[in-house]
């Protein structure tokens, strides 16, 4: 929570409204969350990260007994 997003219950309308208002009011928080989210996405979903994950799956499949 407040690291690379806000954790809220999506069914809680008051919580969603409050979180949206907080992000709209607090530009520093908004910018920090956006920057950390960008870093996280680039790290986890980069081409090299995806290639590594796919290679790992293939390695597991090739090394497991039939």
Coordinates of N, CA, C and O in Angstrom, one line a residue:
X1 N 0.8 -1.2 0.0 CA 0.0 0.0 0.0 C 0.9 1.3 0.0 O 1.8 1.4 0.8
X2 N 0.6 2.1 -0.9 CA 1.4 3.4 -1.1 C 2.8 3.1 -1.6 O 3.6 4.0 -1.4
X3 N 3.1 2.0 -2.1 CA 4.4 1.7 -2.6 C 4.4 1.9 -4.1 O 5.0 2.8 -4.7
X4 N 3.7 1.0 -4.8 CA 3.5 1.2 -6.3 C 2.0 1.2 -6.6 O 1.6 0.9 -7.7
X5 N 1.2 1.5 -5.6 CA -0.3 1.5 -5.8 C -1.0 1.7 -4.5 O -0.3 1.7 -3.4
X6 N -2.3 1.7 -4.5 CA -3.1 1.8 -3.3 C -3.9 0.5 -3.2 O -4.5 0.1 -4.2
X7 N -3.9 -0.2 -2.1 CA -4.6 -1.4 -1.9 C -6.0 -1.1 -1.3 O -6.0 -0.5 -0.2
X8 N -7.0 -1.4 -2.1 CA -8.4 -1.1 -1.6 C -9.3 -2.2 -2.0 O -9.0 -3.0 -2.9
X9 N -10.4 -2.4 -1.3 CA -11.4 -3.3 -1.7 C -12.2 -2.7 -2.8 O -12.9 -1.7 -2.7
X10 N -12.2 -3.3 -4.0 CA -12.9 -2.7 -5.2 C -14.4 -2.6 -5.0 O -15.0 -1.9 -5.7
X11 N -14.9 -3.4 -4.1 CA -16.4 -3.4 -3.8 C -16.7 -2.3 -2.8 O -17.9 -2.1 -2.6
X12 N -15.8 -1.6 -2.2 CA -16.0 -0.6 -1.2 C -16.0 0.8 -1.9 O -14.9 1.3 -2.1
X13 N -17.1 1.2 -2.3 CA -17.2 2.5 -3.0 C -16.6 3.7 -2.3 O -15.9 4.5 -2.9
X14 N -16.8 3.7 -1.0 CA -16.1 4.8 -0.2 C -14.6 4.7 -0.2 O -13.9 5.8 -0.3
X15 N -14.1 3.5 -0.1 CA -12.6 3.3 -0.2 C -12.1 3.7 -1.5 O -11.0 4.4 -1.6
X16 N -12.8 3.3 -2.6 CA -12.3 3.7 -3.9 C -12.3 5.2 -4.1 O -11.4 5.8 -4.6
X17 N -13.4 5.8 -3.7 CA -13.6 7.3 -3.8 C -12.5 8.0 -3.0 O -11.9 8.9 -3.5
X18 N -12.2 7.5 -1.8 CA -11.2 8.1 -0.9 C -9.8 8.0 -1.6 O -9.0 8.9 -1.6
X19 N -9.5 6.8 -2.1 CA -8.2 6.6 -2.7 C -8.0 7.5 -3.9 O -6.9 8.1 -4.1
X20 N -9.1 7.6 -4.7 CA -9.0 8.4 -5.9 C -8.8 9.9 -5.5 O -7.9 10.6 -6.1
X21 N -9.5 10.3 -4.5 CA -9.3 11.7 -4.0 C -7.9 12.0 -3.5 O -7.3 13.0 -3.7
X22 N -7.4 11.0 -2.8 CA -6.0 11.1 -2.2 C -5.0 11.3 -3.3 O -4.1 12.1 -3.3
X23 N -5.1 10.4 -4.4 CA -4.2 10.5 -5.5 C -4.3 11.8 -6.2 O -3.3 12.4 -6.7
X24 N -5.5 12.3 -6.4 CA -5.7 13.6 -7.1 C -5.2 14.7 -6.3 O -4.7 15.7 -6.8
X25 N -5.3 14.7 -4.9 CA -4.9 15.8 -4.1 C -3.3 15.8 -3.9 O -2.7 16.9 -3.9
X26 N -2.7 14.7 -3.8 CA -1.3 14.6 -3.4 C -0.4 14.3 -4.6 O -0.2 13.1 -4.9
X27 N 0.1 15.3 -5.2 CA 0.9 15.1 -6.4 C 2.2 14.4 -6.2 O 2.7 13.6 -7.0
X28 N 2.8 14.6 -5.0 CA 4.0 13.9 -4.6 C 3.7 12.4 -4.5 O 4.5 11.6 -5.1
X29 N 2.7 12.0 -3.9 CA 2.3 10.6 -3.7 C 2.0 10.0 -5.1 O 2.5 8.9 -5.5
X30 N 1.3 10.7 -5.9 CA 0.9 10.3 -7.3 C 2.2 10.1 -8.1 O 2.3 9.0 -8.8
X31 N 3.1 11.0 -8.0 CA 4.4 10.9 -8.8 C 5.2 9.7 -8.3 O 5.9 9.0 -9.1
X32 N 5.3 9.6 -7.0 CA 6.1 8.5 -6.4 C 5.6 7.1 -6.8 O 6.3 6.2 -7.2
X33 N 4.2 7.0 -6.7 CA 3.6 5.7 -7.0 C 3.8 5.4 -8.5 O 4.1 4.3 -8.9
X34 N 3.7 6.4 -9.3 CA 3.8 6.2 -10.8 C 5.3 5.8 -11.1 O 5.5 4.9 -11.9
X35 N 6.2 6.5 -10.5 CA 7.6 6.2 -10.8 C 8.0 4.8 -10.3 O 8.6 4.0 -11.0
X36 N 7.6 4.4 -9.1 CA 7.9 3.0 -8.6 C 7.1 2.0 -9.5 O 7.7 0.9 -9.7
X37 N 5.9 2.3 -9.9 CA 5.2 1.3 -10.7 C 5.9 1.1 -12.1 O 6.0 0.0 -12.6
X38 N 6.4 2.2 -12.6 CA 7.1 2.1 -13.9 C 8.4 1.3 -13.7 O 8.6 0.4 -14.6
X39 N 9.1 1.4 -12.7 CA 10.3 0.6 -12.4 C 9.9 -0.8 -12.3 O 10.6 -1.7 -12.9
X40 N 8.9 -1.1 -11.5 CA 8.4 -2.5 -11.3 C 8.0 -3.1 -12.6 O 8.4 -4.3 -12.9
X41 N 7.2 -2.4 -13.5 CA 6.8 -3.0 -14.7 C 8.0 -3.2 -15.7 O 8.1 -4.3 -16.3
X42 N 8.9 -2.3 -15.7 CA 10.1 -2.5 -16.6 C 10.9 -3.7 -16.1 O 11.5 -4.4 -16.9
X43 N 11.0 -3.9 -14.8 CA 11.8 -5.0 -14.3 C 11.1 -6.3 -14.5 O 11.8 -7.3 -14.9
X44 N 9.9 -6.4 -14.3 CA 9.1 -7.7 -14.3 C 8.7 -8.0 -15.8 O 8.5 -9.2 -16.0
X45 N 8.4 -7.1 -16.6 CA 7.9 -7.3 -17.9 C 8.7 -6.9 -19.1 O 8.3 -6.8 -20.2
X46 N 10.0 -6.7 -18.8 CA 10.9 -6.4 -19.9 C 11.1 -7.6 -20.8 O 10.7 -8.7 -20.4
X47 N 11.6 -7.4 -22.0 CA 11.8 -8.5 -22.9 C 12.7 -9.5 -22.3 O 12.4 -10.7 -22.4
X48 N 13.8 -9.1 -21.7 CA 14.7 -10.1 -21.1 C 14.1 -10.8 -19.9 O 14.3 -12.0 -19.8
X49 N 13.2 -10.2 -19.1 CA 12.6 -10.9 -18.0 C 11.6 -11.9 -18.6 O 11.5 -13.0 -18.0
X50 N 10.8 -11.5 -19.6 CA 9.9 -12.5 -20.2 C 10.6 -13.6 -20.9 O 10.2 -14.8 -20.7
X51 N 11.7 -13.4 -21.6 CA 12.5 -14.4 -22.2 C 13.0 -15.4 -21.1 O 13.0 -16.6 -21.3
X52 N 13.5 -14.8 -20.0 CA 14.0 -15.7 -19.0 C 12.9 -16.6 -18.4 O 13.1 -17.8 -18.1
X53 N 11.7 -16.0 -18.2 CA 10.6 -16.8 -17.6 C 10.2 -17.9 -18.6 O 9.9 -19.0 -18.2
X54 N 10.1 -17.6 -19.9 CA 9.8 -18.6 -20.9 C 10.8 -19.7 -20.9 O 10.5 -20.9 -21.0
X55 N 12.1 -19.3 -20.9 CA 13.2 -20.3 -20.9 C 13.1 -21.2 -19.7 O 13.3 -22.4 -19.8
X56 N 12.8 -20.6 -18.6 CA 12.6 -21.4 -17.3 C 11.5 -22.5 -17.5 O 11.7 -23.6 -17.0
X57 N 10.4 -22.1 -18.1 CA 9.3 -23.0 -18.3 C 9.8 -24.2 -19.2 O 9.5 -25.3 -18.9
X58 N 10.4 -23.8 -20.3 CA 10.9 -24.8 -21.2 C 11.9 -25.8 -20.5 O 11.9 -27.0 -20.7
X59 N 12.8 -25.2 -19.7 CA 13.8 -26.0 -19.0 C 13.1 -27.0 -18.0 O 13.5 -28.2 -18.0
X60 N 12.1 -26.5 -17.3 CA 11.3 -27.4 -16.4 C 10.6 -28.5 -17.2 O 10.6 -29.6 -16.8
X61 N 10.0 -28.2 -18.4 CA 9.3 -29.2 -19.1 C 10.3 -30.2 -19.7 O 10.0 -31.4 -19.8
X62 N 11.4 -29.8 -20.2 CA 12.4 -30.7 -20.8 C 13.1 -31.6 -19.8 O 13.5 -32.7 -20.1
X63 N 13.2 -31.1 -18.5 CA 13.9 -31.8 -17.5 C 13.0 -32.7 -16.7 O 13.4 -33.5 -15.9
X64 N 11.7 -32.6 -16.8 CA 10.8 -33.4 -16.0 C 10.5 -34.7 -16.7 O 10.5 -34.8 -17.9
X65 N 10.4 -35.8 -15.8 CA 10.2 -37.1 -16.4 C 8.8 -37.2 -17.0 O 7.8 -36.6 -16.5
X66 N 8.6 -38.0 -18.1 CA 7.3 -38.2 -18.7 C 6.5 -39.1 -18.0 O 6.8 -40.0 -17.3

